[in-house]
């Protein structure tokens, strides 16, 4: 093992059928010391709706398991700017993120007008700063912020010191990104990255439903697909945390702990930790 391995995190989407307390336990048992938590869920992901945004058993149990296991929270999600929903930040989201010890919150934008994305992003950064949180802007070809260069431009124009760009390996690749493109971004704008692999059959860039299906259920573990992940990781800052976000249809029936263990082994092999 290298003397200074990158921090490795388990993103909730990899085992989205777990509640936040279950996620903490699964992560600890599979080797992860850091996690990303989705603070709300719907029945569509295979678990009853839960609410971790307000004081109650779910939040208390999550905090207790974090304390018991020593697992920390890298980020919380999922925020999205929608033109039909002017309130993008659910009540309690930032407060609970801070209570959980999260360092980052993640946001994507579905706003068709860039000016609105910029306005709402700046407001989110200002509110997050009050809780010591940075804001990661995730881009995808089917959203209002489509590429790495586009996201970096929004960050620069926002002029917020707690603003960052989130590179998701799948979205990066599907938007035409190559590892060499990472050098065009100021390393200080990168706070962590999300890692997965993908198959050779890329959906058309105009086929938004297919791209979303792939992102939610069609990812692969590192080493199972064709993405240049070793080159991407090498292009990132050497101490940048890596979060594995790899929901795989083929293994969805396996217990969450087994899926997390496989994810951990794959991420360790990739990172050289």
PDB file of C-alpha atoms in Angstrom:
ATOM      1  CA  UNK A   1       0.000   0.000   0.000  1.00  0.00           C
ATOM      2  CA  UNK A   2       1.300   3.438  -0.852  1.00  0.00           C
ATOM      3  CA  UNK A   3       2.230   5.639   2.144  1.00  0.00           C
ATOM      4  CA  UNK A   4      -0.294   8.349   1.257  1.00  0.00           C
ATOM      5  CA  UNK A   5      -3.229   6.663  -0.444  1.00  0.00           C
ATOM      6  CA  UNK A   6      -6.004   8.786  -1.819  1.00  0.00           C
ATOM      7  CA  UNK A   7      -9.125   8.979   0.346  1.00  0.00           C
ATOM      8  CA  UNK A   8     -11.633   6.483  -1.074  1.00  0.00           C
ATOM      9  CA  UNK A   9     -15.357   7.072  -0.668  1.00  0.00           C
ATOM     10  CA  UNK A  10     -18.504   5.028  -1.268  1.00  0.00           C
ATOM     11  CA  UNK A  11     -21.114   7.098  -3.112  1.00  0.00           C
ATOM     12  CA  UNK A  12     -24.661   6.275  -2.087  1.00  0.00           C
ATOM     13  CA  UNK A  13     -25.783   5.538  -5.645  1.00  0.00           C
ATOM     14  CA  UNK A  14     -23.586   2.418  -5.669  1.00  0.00           C
ATOM     15  CA  UNK A  15     -25.812   0.878  -2.982  1.00  0.00           C
ATOM     16  CA  UNK A  16     -28.844   3.129  -3.193  1.00  0.00           C
ATOM     17  CA  UNK A  17     -31.117   0.487  -1.668  1.00  0.00           C
ATOM     18  CA  UNK A  18     -29.519   1.242   1.710  1.00  0.00           C
ATOM     19  CA  UNK A  19     -30.783   3.874   4.116  1.00  0.00           C
ATOM     20  CA  UNK A  20     -28.169   6.325   5.439  1.00  0.00           C
ATOM     21  CA  UNK A  21     -27.496   4.329   8.653  1.00  0.00           C
ATOM     22  CA  UNK A  22     -27.205   1.131   6.630  1.00  0.00           C
ATOM     23  CA  UNK A  23     -24.852   2.888   4.220  1.00  0.00           C
ATOM     24  CA  UNK A  24     -22.536   3.803   7.087  1.00  0.00           C
ATOM     25  CA  UNK A  25     -22.398   0.209   8.313  1.00  0.00           C
ATOM     26  CA  UNK A  26     -21.939  -1.253   4.828  1.00  0.00           C
ATOM     27  CA  UNK A  27     -19.145   1.201   4.066  1.00  0.00           C
ATOM     28  CA  UNK A  28     -17.312   0.443   7.300  1.00  0.00           C
ATOM     29  CA  UNK A  29     -17.606  -3.325   6.800  1.00  0.00           C
ATOM     30  CA  UNK A  30     -16.304  -3.150   3.227  1.00  0.00           C
ATOM     31  CA  UNK A  31     -13.234  -1.005   3.925  1.00  0.00           C
ATOM     32  CA  UNK A  32     -14.406   2.519   3.118  1.00  0.00           C
ATOM     33  CA  UNK A  33     -13.679   5.265   5.621  1.00  0.00           C
ATOM     34  CA  UNK A  34     -15.679   7.926   3.783  1.00  0.00           C
ATOM     35  CA  UNK A  35     -19.132   8.039   2.183  1.00  0.00           C
ATOM     36  CA  UNK A  36     -21.480  10.233   0.193  1.00  0.00           C
ATOM     37  CA  UNK A  37     -25.069  10.341   1.483  1.00  0.00           C
ATOM     38  CA  UNK A  38     -28.324  11.066  -0.289  1.00  0.00           C
ATOM     39  CA  UNK A  39     -30.421  12.777   2.348  1.00  0.00           C
ATOM     40  CA  UNK A  40     -33.806  11.767   0.924  1.00  0.00           C
ATOM     41  CA  UNK A  41     -35.051   8.727  -0.998  1.00  0.00           C
ATOM     42  CA  UNK A  42     -38.161   7.565  -2.819  1.00  0.00           C
ATOM     43  CA  UNK A  43     -39.635   4.058  -3.184  1.00  0.00           C
ATOM     44  CA  UNK A  44     -38.340   3.905  -6.762  1.00  0.00           C
ATOM     45  CA  UNK A  45     -34.864   3.007  -5.508  1.00  0.00           C
ATOM     46  CA  UNK A  46     -36.074  -0.056  -3.624  1.00  0.00           C
ATOM     47  CA  UNK A  47     -36.292   1.337  -0.103  1.00  0.00           C
ATOM     48  CA  UNK A  48     -39.153   3.048   1.708  1.00  0.00           C
ATOM     49  CA  UNK A  49     -38.992   6.847   1.627  1.00  0.00           C
ATOM     50  CA  UNK A  50     -36.738   8.140   4.365  1.00  0.00           C
ATOM     51  CA  UNK A  51     -36.144  11.571   5.771  1.00  0.00           C
ATOM     52  CA  UNK A  52     -32.702  12.451   7.052  1.00  0.00           C
ATOM     53  CA  UNK A  53     -33.335  16.179   6.807  1.00  0.00           C
ATOM     54  CA  UNK A  54     -35.104  16.650  10.119  1.00  0.00           C
ATOM     55  CA  UNK A  55     -34.577  15.581  13.692  1.00  0.00           C
ATOM     56  CA  UNK A  56     -35.775  11.995  14.076  1.00  0.00           C
ATOM     57  CA  UNK A  57     -34.713   8.339  14.283  1.00  0.00           C
ATOM     58  CA  UNK A  58     -33.094   8.244  10.829  1.00  0.00           C
ATOM     59  CA  UNK A  59     -30.807  11.200  11.458  1.00  0.00           C
ATOM     60  CA  UNK A  60     -29.995  10.145  15.022  1.00  0.00           C
ATOM     61  CA  UNK A  61     -29.089   6.609  13.948  1.00  0.00           C
ATOM     62  CA  UNK A  62     -26.930   7.897  11.103  1.00  0.00           C
ATOM     63  CA  UNK A  63     -25.010  10.178  13.466  1.00  0.00           C
ATOM     64  CA  UNK A  64     -24.614   7.344  15.979  1.00  0.00           C
ATOM     65  CA  UNK A  65     -23.214   4.937  13.391  1.00  0.00           C
ATOM     66  CA  UNK A  66     -20.815   7.539  12.063  1.00  0.00           C
ATOM     67  CA  UNK A  67     -19.530   8.038  15.595  1.00  0.00           C
ATOM     68  CA  UNK A  68     -19.300   4.296  16.276  1.00  0.00           C
ATOM     69  CA  UNK A  69     -17.498   3.381  13.049  1.00  0.00           C
ATOM     70  CA  UNK A  70     -15.309   6.429  12.483  1.00  0.00           C
ATOM     71  CA  UNK A  71     -16.651   6.725   8.939  1.00  0.00           C
ATOM     72  CA  UNK A  72     -16.785  10.331   7.712  1.00  0.00           C
ATOM     73  CA  UNK A  73     -19.026  12.053   5.170  1.00  0.00           C
ATOM     74  CA  UNK A  74     -17.359  13.390   2.047  1.00  0.00           C
ATOM     75  CA  UNK A  75     -20.471  14.852   0.449  1.00  0.00           C
ATOM     76  CA  UNK A  76     -24.236  15.056   0.573  1.00  0.00           C
ATOM     77  CA  UNK A  77     -26.635  15.113  -2.347  1.00  0.00           C
ATOM     78  CA  UNK A  78     -28.685  15.564  -4.394  1.00  0.00           C
ATOM     79  CA  UNK A  79     -29.480  19.161  -5.277  1.00  0.00           C
ATOM     80  CA  UNK A  80     -30.790  20.120  -8.708  1.00  0.00           C
ATOM     81  CA  UNK A  81     -31.753  23.466 -10.204  1.00  0.00           C
ATOM     82  CA  UNK A  82     -35.080  23.023 -12.029  1.00  0.00           C
ATOM     83  CA  UNK A  83     -36.833  25.915 -13.767  1.00  0.00           C
ATOM     84  CA  UNK A  84     -40.203  24.768 -12.435  1.00  0.00           C
ATOM     85  CA  UNK A  85     -38.912  24.485  -8.855  1.00  0.00           C
ATOM     86  CA  UNK A  86     -37.517  27.825  -7.686  1.00  0.00           C
ATOM     87  CA  UNK A  87     -36.519  26.389  -4.294  1.00  0.00           C
ATOM     88  CA  UNK A  88     -33.612  24.023  -4.941  1.00  0.00           C
ATOM     89  CA  UNK A  89     -32.365  23.627  -1.389  1.00  0.00           C
ATOM     90  CA  UNK A  90     -34.732  21.542   0.775  1.00  0.00           C
ATOM     91  CA  UNK A  91     -35.289  22.800   4.282  1.00  0.00           C
ATOM     92  CA  UNK A  92     -32.599  21.449   6.561  1.00  0.00           C
ATOM     93  CA  UNK A  93     -30.294  20.221   3.780  1.00  0.00           C
ATOM     94  CA  UNK A  94     -27.315  22.434   4.566  1.00  0.00           C
ATOM     95  CA  UNK A  95     -27.818  22.272   8.321  1.00  0.00           C
ATOM     96  CA  UNK A  96     -27.934  18.470   8.315  1.00  0.00           C
ATOM     97  CA  UNK A  97     -24.990  18.267   5.931  1.00  0.00           C
ATOM     98  CA  UNK A  98     -22.943  20.238   8.443  1.00  0.00           C
ATOM     99  CA  UNK A  99     -24.151  18.107  11.363  1.00  0.00           C
ATOM    100  CA  UNK A 100     -23.063  14.991   9.515  1.00  0.00           C
ATOM    101  CA  UNK A 101     -19.615  16.497   9.058  1.00  0.00           C
ATOM    102  CA  UNK A 102     -19.883  16.667   5.262  1.00  0.00           C
ATOM    103  CA  UNK A 103     -17.304  18.730   3.417  1.00  0.00           C
ATOM    104  CA  UNK A 104     -19.143  19.166   0.129  1.00  0.00           C
ATOM    105  CA  UNK A 105     -22.629  19.327  -1.324  1.00  0.00           C
ATOM    106  CA  UNK A 106     -23.344  18.353  -4.927  1.00  0.00           C
ATOM    107  CA  UNK A 107     -25.562  20.151  -7.418  1.00  0.00           C
ATOM    108  CA  UNK A 108     -26.573  19.776 -11.063  1.00  0.00           C
ATOM    109  CA  UNK A 109     -28.531  22.267 -13.114  1.00  0.00           C
ATOM    110  CA  UNK A 110     -31.478  21.652 -15.412  1.00  0.00           C
ATOM    111  CA  UNK A 111     -31.905  25.372 -16.005  1.00  0.00           C
ATOM    112  CA  UNK A 112     -31.995  26.088 -19.759  1.00  0.00           C
ATOM    113  CA  UNK A 113     -30.763  29.649 -19.202  1.00  0.00           C
ATOM    114  CA  UNK A 114     -27.172  29.923 -18.041  1.00  0.00           C
ATOM    115  CA  UNK A 115     -27.844  33.200 -16.270  1.00  0.00           C
ATOM    116  CA  UNK A 116     -30.291  31.423 -13.996  1.00  0.00           C
ATOM    117  CA  UNK A 117     -27.787  28.642 -13.306  1.00  0.00           C
ATOM    118  CA  UNK A 118     -25.180  31.238 -12.378  1.00  0.00           C
ATOM    119  CA  UNK A 119     -27.571  33.159 -10.149  1.00  0.00           C
ATOM    120  CA  UNK A 120     -28.805  30.076  -8.316  1.00  0.00           C
ATOM    121  CA  UNK A 121     -25.333  28.598  -8.020  1.00  0.00           C
ATOM    122  CA  UNK A 122     -23.989  31.769  -6.444  1.00  0.00           C
ATOM    123  CA  UNK A 123     -26.837  31.808  -3.939  1.00  0.00           C
ATOM    124  CA  UNK A 124     -26.222  28.158  -3.034  1.00  0.00           C
ATOM    125  CA  UNK A 125     -22.506  28.830  -2.539  1.00  0.00           C
ATOM    126  CA  UNK A 126     -23.240  31.789  -0.284  1.00  0.00           C
ATOM    127  CA  UNK A 127     -25.637  29.775   1.851  1.00  0.00           C
ATOM    128  CA  UNK A 128     -23.323  26.751   1.972  1.00  0.00           C
ATOM    129  CA  UNK A 129     -20.394  28.920   3.055  1.00  0.00           C
ATOM    130  CA  UNK A 130     -22.259  29.749   6.258  1.00  0.00           C
ATOM    131  CA  UNK A 131     -21.914  26.049   7.171  1.00  0.00           C
ATOM    132  CA  UNK A 132     -18.323  25.621   6.026  1.00  0.00           C
ATOM    133  CA  UNK A 133     -19.393  23.621   2.966  1.00  0.00           C
ATOM    134  CA  UNK A 134     -18.055  23.728  -0.570  1.00  0.00           C
ATOM    135  CA  UNK A 135     -20.377  23.249  -3.545  1.00  0.00           C
ATOM    136  CA  UNK A 136     -19.501  20.827  -6.338  1.00  0.00           C
ATOM    137  CA  UNK A 137     -21.053  21.622  -9.709  1.00  0.00           C
ATOM    138  CA  UNK A 138     -21.522  18.371 -11.627  1.00  0.00           C
ATOM    139  CA  UNK A 139     -21.823  18.539 -15.398  1.00  0.00           C
ATOM    140  CA  UNK A 140     -23.444  16.134 -17.864  1.00  0.00           C
ATOM    141  CA  UNK A 141     -24.186  16.418 -21.553  1.00  0.00           C
ATOM    142  CA  UNK A 142     -27.946  16.293 -20.930  1.00  0.00           C
ATOM    143  CA  UNK A 143     -28.001  19.084 -18.312  1.00  0.00           C
ATOM    144  CA  UNK A 144     -27.690  22.850 -18.381  1.00  0.00           C
ATOM    145  CA  UNK A 145     -23.933  22.566 -17.737  1.00  0.00           C
ATOM    146  CA  UNK A 146     -22.679  20.115 -20.329  1.00  0.00           C
ATOM    147  CA  UNK A 147     -18.882  19.846 -20.203  1.00  0.00           C
ATOM    148  CA  UNK A 148     -15.852  20.299 -17.986  1.00  0.00           C
ATOM    149  CA  UNK A 149     -14.962  23.554 -19.730  1.00  0.00           C
ATOM    150  CA  UNK A 150     -18.526  24.812 -19.321  1.00  0.00           C
ATOM    151  CA  UNK A 151     -18.530  23.969 -15.602  1.00  0.00           C
ATOM    152  CA  UNK A 152     -15.148  25.619 -15.059  1.00  0.00           C
ATOM    153  CA  UNK A 153     -16.444  28.755 -16.777  1.00  0.00           C
ATOM    154  CA  UNK A 154     -19.514  28.878 -14.522  1.00  0.00           C
ATOM    155  CA  UNK A 155     -17.257  28.484 -11.474  1.00  0.00           C
ATOM    156  CA  UNK A 156     -14.959  31.274 -12.641  1.00  0.00           C
ATOM    157  CA  UNK A 157     -17.875  33.605 -13.295  1.00  0.00           C
ATOM    158  CA  UNK A 158     -19.461  32.806  -9.934  1.00  0.00           C
ATOM    159  CA  UNK A 159     -16.418  34.258  -8.123  1.00  0.00           C
ATOM    160  CA  UNK A 160     -17.172  32.098  -5.072  1.00  0.00           C
ATOM    161  CA  UNK A 161     -14.230  30.683  -3.140  1.00  0.00           C
ATOM    162  CA  UNK A 162     -16.188  27.594  -2.060  1.00  0.00           C
ATOM    163  CA  UNK A 163     -17.206  26.689  -5.624  1.00  0.00           C
ATOM    164  CA  UNK A 164     -15.746  23.589  -7.259  1.00  0.00           C
ATOM    165  CA  UNK A 165     -16.109  21.385 -10.318  1.00  0.00           C
ATOM    166  CA  UNK A 166     -17.109  17.763  -9.873  1.00  0.00           C
ATOM    167  CA  UNK A 167     -15.769  15.369 -12.500  1.00  0.00           C
ATOM    168  CA  UNK A 168     -17.863  12.225 -12.803  1.00  0.00           C
ATOM    169  CA  UNK A 169     -15.953   9.753 -15.004  1.00  0.00           C
ATOM    170  CA  UNK A 170     -19.083   8.664 -16.865  1.00  0.00           C
ATOM    171  CA  UNK A 171     -20.430  12.148 -17.574  1.00  0.00           C
ATOM    172  CA  UNK A 172     -16.923  13.366 -18.388  1.00  0.00           C
ATOM    173  CA  UNK A 173     -16.470  10.656 -21.005  1.00  0.00           C
ATOM    174  CA  UNK A 174     -19.970  10.949 -22.453  1.00  0.00           C
ATOM    175  CA  UNK A 175     -19.463  14.695 -22.917  1.00  0.00           C
ATOM    176  CA  UNK A 176     -16.319  14.127 -24.972  1.00  0.00           C
ATOM    177  CA  UNK A 177     -13.877  14.597 -22.122  1.00  0.00           C
ATOM    178  CA  UNK A 178     -10.395  13.101 -22.265  1.00  0.00           C
ATOM    179  CA  UNK A 179      -7.891  12.816 -19.403  1.00  0.00           C
ATOM    180  CA  UNK A 180      -5.675  15.438 -21.061  1.00  0.00           C
ATOM    181  CA  UNK A 181      -8.507  17.975 -20.715  1.00  0.00           C
ATOM    182  CA  UNK A 182      -8.182  17.917 -16.914  1.00  0.00           C
ATOM    183  CA  UNK A 183      -4.998  19.999 -17.193  1.00  0.00           C
ATOM    184  CA  UNK A 184      -7.080  22.906 -18.507  1.00  0.00           C
ATOM    185  CA  UNK A 185      -8.750  23.309 -15.111  1.00  0.00           C
ATOM    186  CA  UNK A 186      -7.164  24.980 -12.098  1.00  0.00           C
ATOM    187  CA  UNK A 187      -6.447  22.062  -9.703  1.00  0.00           C
ATOM    188  CA  UNK A 188      -7.791  24.108  -6.795  1.00  0.00           C
ATOM    189  CA  UNK A 189     -11.268  23.872  -8.367  1.00  0.00           C
ATOM    190  CA  UNK A 190     -11.250  20.076  -7.968  1.00  0.00           C
ATOM    191  CA  UNK A 191     -12.194  18.851  -4.496  1.00  0.00           C
ATOM    192  CA  UNK A 192     -13.116  15.223  -5.276  1.00  0.00           C
ATOM    193  CA  UNK A 193     -14.068  13.087  -8.265  1.00  0.00           C
ATOM    194  CA  UNK A 194     -16.602  10.335  -8.911  1.00  0.00           C
ATOM    195  CA  UNK A 195     -15.330   7.159 -10.521  1.00  0.00           C
ATOM    196  CA  UNK A 196     -16.961   4.334 -12.476  1.00  0.00           C
ATOM    197  CA  UNK A 197     -16.420   2.456 -15.711  1.00  0.00           C
ATOM    198  CA  UNK A 198     -18.708   2.104 -18.729  1.00  0.00           C
ATOM    199  CA  UNK A 199     -19.184  -0.092 -21.763  1.00  0.00           C
ATOM    200  CA  UNK A 200     -18.228   0.761 -25.344  1.00  0.00           C
ATOM    201  CA  UNK A 201     -21.783   1.407 -26.525  1.00  0.00           C
ATOM    202  CA  UNK A 202     -22.339   5.065 -25.729  1.00  0.00           C
ATOM    203  CA  UNK A 203     -25.901   6.385 -26.009  1.00  0.00           C
ATOM    204  CA  UNK A 204     -26.383   9.188 -28.496  1.00  0.00           C
ATOM    205  CA  UNK A 205     -25.709  12.579 -26.957  1.00  0.00           C
ATOM    206  CA  UNK A 206     -29.280  13.558 -27.860  1.00  0.00           C
ATOM    207  CA  UNK A 207     -30.835  10.467 -26.231  1.00  0.00           C
ATOM    208  CA  UNK A 208     -31.368  11.912 -22.784  1.00  0.00           C
ATOM    209  CA  UNK A 209     -33.498   9.006 -21.433  1.00  0.00           C
ATOM    210  CA  UNK A 210     -30.797   6.478 -22.393  1.00  0.00           C
ATOM    211  CA  UNK A 211     -28.044   8.621 -20.890  1.00  0.00           C
ATOM    212  CA  UNK A 212     -29.982   8.952 -17.636  1.00  0.00           C
ATOM    213  CA  UNK A 213     -30.660   5.194 -17.497  1.00  0.00           C
ATOM    214  CA  UNK A 214     -26.973   4.498 -17.974  1.00  0.00           C
ATOM    215  CA  UNK A 215     -26.040   6.976 -15.247  1.00  0.00           C
ATOM    216  CA  UNK A 216     -28.529   5.556 -12.745  1.00  0.00           C
ATOM    217  CA  UNK A 217     -28.269   1.812 -13.332  1.00  0.00           C
ATOM    218  CA  UNK A 218     -25.857   1.048 -16.175  1.00  0.00           C
ATOM    219  CA  UNK A 219     -22.434   1.897 -14.794  1.00  0.00           C
ATOM    220  CA  UNK A 220     -19.634  -0.623 -14.307  1.00  0.00           C
ATOM    221  CA  UNK A 221     -16.914  -1.072 -11.732  1.00  0.00           C
ATOM    222  CA  UNK A 222     -13.430   0.178 -12.635  1.00  0.00           C
ATOM    223  CA  UNK A 223     -11.729  -2.376 -14.860  1.00  0.00           C
ATOM    224  CA  UNK A 224     -14.972  -3.793 -16.264  1.00  0.00           C
ATOM    225  CA  UNK A 225     -15.377  -1.296 -19.102  1.00  0.00           C
ATOM    226  CA  UNK A 226     -13.443   0.802 -21.578  1.00  0.00           C
ATOM    227  CA  UNK A 227     -13.027   4.216 -19.968  1.00  0.00           C
ATOM    228  CA  UNK A 228      -9.394   5.429 -19.604  1.00  0.00           C
ATOM    229  CA  UNK A 229      -9.677   5.528 -15.823  1.00  0.00           C
ATOM    230  CA  UNK A 230      -5.994   5.058 -14.991  1.00  0.00           C
ATOM    231  CA  UNK A 231      -5.142   8.010 -17.203  1.00  0.00           C
ATOM    232  CA  UNK A 232      -7.949  10.067 -15.682  1.00  0.00           C
ATOM    233  CA  UNK A 233      -6.843   9.332 -12.125  1.00  0.00           C
ATOM    234  CA  UNK A 234      -3.243  10.156 -13.057  1.00  0.00           C
ATOM    235  CA  UNK A 235      -4.407  13.520 -14.424  1.00  0.00           C
ATOM    236  CA  UNK A 236      -6.161  14.445 -11.176  1.00  0.00           C
ATOM    237  CA  UNK A 237      -4.354  16.033  -8.214  1.00  0.00           C
ATOM    238  CA  UNK A 238      -2.503  13.243  -6.370  1.00  0.00           C
ATOM    239  CA  UNK A 239      -4.365  13.632  -3.088  1.00  0.00           C
ATOM    240  CA  UNK A 240      -7.841  14.154  -4.557  1.00  0.00           C
ATOM    241  CA  UNK A 241     -10.495  11.924  -2.916  1.00  0.00           C
ATOM    242  CA  UNK A 242     -12.114   9.389  -5.234  1.00  0.00           C
ATOM    243  CA  UNK A 243     -15.748   8.398  -4.714  1.00  0.00           C
ATOM    244  CA  UNK A 244     -16.980   5.280  -6.476  1.00  0.00           C
ATOM    245  CA  UNK A 245     -20.429   5.767  -7.979  1.00  0.00           C
ATOM    246  CA  UNK A 246     -21.167   2.573  -9.866  1.00  0.00           C
ATOM    247  CA  UNK A 247     -24.713   1.183  -9.777  1.00  0.00           C
ATOM    248  CA  UNK A 248     -24.602  -1.979 -11.910  1.00  0.00           C
ATOM    249  CA  UNK A 249     -27.721  -3.705 -13.219  1.00  0.00           C
ATOM    250  CA  UNK A 250     -25.949  -7.062 -13.435  1.00  0.00           C
ATOM    251  CA  UNK A 251     -25.187  -7.150  -9.714  1.00  0.00           C
ATOM    252  CA  UNK A 252     -28.223  -5.281  -8.376  1.00  0.00           C
ATOM    253  CA  UNK A 253     -29.564  -8.495  -6.801  1.00  0.00           C
ATOM    254  CA  UNK A 254     -26.489  -9.042  -4.644  1.00  0.00           C
ATOM    255  CA  UNK A 255     -26.490  -7.908  -0.998  1.00  0.00           C
ATOM    256  CA  UNK A 256     -25.379  -4.327  -0.541  1.00  0.00           C
ATOM    257  CA  UNK A 257     -22.337  -5.415   1.462  1.00  0.00           C
ATOM    258  CA  UNK A 258     -21.096  -7.634  -1.360  1.00  0.00           C
ATOM    259  CA  UNK A 259     -21.579  -4.856  -3.897  1.00  0.00           C
ATOM    260  CA  UNK A 260     -19.694  -2.444  -1.653  1.00  0.00           C
ATOM    261  CA  UNK A 261     -16.836  -4.897  -1.156  1.00  0.00           C
ATOM    262  CA  UNK A 262     -16.497  -5.364  -4.911  1.00  0.00           C
ATOM    263  CA  UNK A 263     -16.554  -1.599  -5.376  1.00  0.00           C
ATOM    264  CA  UNK A 264     -13.864  -1.123  -2.751  1.00  0.00           C
ATOM    265  CA  UNK A 265     -11.548  -3.728  -4.281  1.00  0.00           C
ATOM    266  CA  UNK A 266     -11.982  -2.214  -7.746  1.00  0.00           C
ATOM    267  CA  UNK A 267     -11.321   1.323  -6.521  1.00  0.00           C
ATOM    268  CA  UNK A 268      -8.246   0.249  -4.532  1.00  0.00           C
ATOM    269  CA  UNK A 269      -6.859  -1.529  -7.589  1.00  0.00           C
ATOM    270  CA  UNK A 270      -7.431   1.576  -9.708  1.00  0.00           C
ATOM    271  CA  UNK A 271      -6.044   4.080  -7.226  1.00  0.00           C
ATOM    272  CA  UNK A 272      -3.031   1.961  -6.363  1.00  0.00           C
ATOM    273  CA  UNK A 273      -3.793   2.372  -2.694  1.00  0.00           C
TER     274      UNK A 273
END
